């Protein structure tokens, strides 16, 4: 895992805490976004893996460990793209 010293200051937010605070981060691959060589990735704070450990869950049937993401990210994904904030 490559660790970056600074979090990108574009629209990306950490999927765990929902902020783009300028702290060390890594690129978390996003499921179903690529082929065998390359895929999309989300900048994620390294310290959020430790600090938000209480949000991690184990799915025994699927054989995966996952983390519940910040409300902000879920709301953005579900937002109507034609509707502007006021
Ligand atoms: Zn974070």
Coordinates of C-alpha atoms and ligand atoms in Angstrom, one line a residue:
X1 CA 0.0 0.0 0.0
X2 CA 1.4 3.4 -1.0
X3 CA 0.9 6.1 1.6
X4 CA 0.5 9.7 0.4
X5 CA 1.5 12.6 2.8
X6 CA -1.4 14.8 1.7
X7 CA -5.1 14.3 1.0
X8 CA -6.2 15.5 -2.5
X9 CA -8.0 18.8 -2.1
X10 CA -10.5 18.3 -4.9
X11 CA -14.0 17.0 -4.3
X12 CA -12.9 13.6 -3.0
X13 CA -13.7 12.8 0.6
X14 CA -12.5 9.9 2.8
X15 CA -15.2 7.2 2.7
X16 CA -14.9 6.5 6.4
X17 CA -15.1 10.0 8.0
X18 CA -16.6 12.0 5.1
X19 CA -13.9 14.8 5.1
X20 CA -10.9 15.7 3.0
X21 CA -8.8 16.8 6.0
X22 CA -5.2 17.1 4.9
X23 CA -3.7 13.9 6.5
X24 CA -1.8 10.9 5.1
X25 CA -4.0 8.8 2.9
X26 CA -3.9 5.8 0.6
X27 CA -6.0 4.9 -2.5
X28 CA -8.8 2.4 -1.7
X29 CA -9.8 0.4 -4.8
X30 CA -13.6 0.6 -5.6
X31 CA -15.4 -2.6 -6.4
X32 CA -16.6 -3.2 -9.9
X33 CA -14.8 -0.2 -11.5
X34 CA -12.0 -1.7 -13.4
X35 CA -10.4 -4.7 -15.1
X36 CA -7.4 -6.8 -13.9
X37 CA -4.9 -4.0 -14.4
X38 CA -6.5 -0.7 -13.2
X39 CA -9.6 0.5 -11.3
X40 CA -11.0 3.6 -9.7
X41 CA -9.9 4.3 -6.2
X42 CA -11.0 6.6 -3.3
X43 CA -8.5 8.5 -1.2
X44 CA -8.9 7.3 2.4
X45 CA -7.2 8.5 5.5
X46 CA -4.8 5.9 6.9
X47 CA -5.7 6.9 10.5
X48 CA -9.4 6.4 9.9
X49 CA -8.8 2.7 9.6
X50 CA -7.6 2.8 13.3
X51 CA -9.8 5.5 14.6
X52 CA -13.1 4.2 13.2
X53 CA -12.5 0.5 14.0
X54 CA -15.8 0.4 15.8
X55 CA -17.5 0.8 12.3
X56 CA -15.9 -2.3 10.8
X57 CA -18.1 -5.3 10.3
X58 CA -17.4 -8.9 9.3
X59 CA -19.7 -10.6 6.8
X60 CA -19.0 -14.3 7.3
X61 CA -21.1 -15.5 4.3
X62 CA -19.3 -13.1 1.9
X63 CA -15.9 -13.6 3.5
X64 CA -15.3 -9.8 3.7
X65 CA -14.5 -7.2 6.2
X66 CA -16.2 -3.9 5.5
X67 CA -16.7 -0.5 7.1
X68 CA -19.8 1.6 7.3
X69 CA -19.2 4.8 5.4
X70 CA -19.9 8.4 6.5
X71 CA -23.5 9.6 6.0
X72 CA -22.2 12.4 3.7
X73 CA -20.9 10.0 1.1
X74 CA -24.1 8.0 1.0
X75 CA -26.2 11.1 0.7
X76 CA -24.0 12.4 -2.3
X77 CA -24.4 9.1 -4.1
X78 CA -28.2 9.0 -3.6
X79 CA -28.7 12.7 -4.4
X80 CA -30.6 13.7 -7.5
X81 CA -27.8 15.0 -9.9
X82 CA -30.2 17.6 -11.4
X83 CA -31.1 19.0 -8.0
X84 CA -28.9 21.9 -6.9
X85 CA -28.2 22.7 -3.2
X86 CA -29.7 25.9 -2.0
Ligands
LIG1 ZN1 -11.1 9.8 7.1

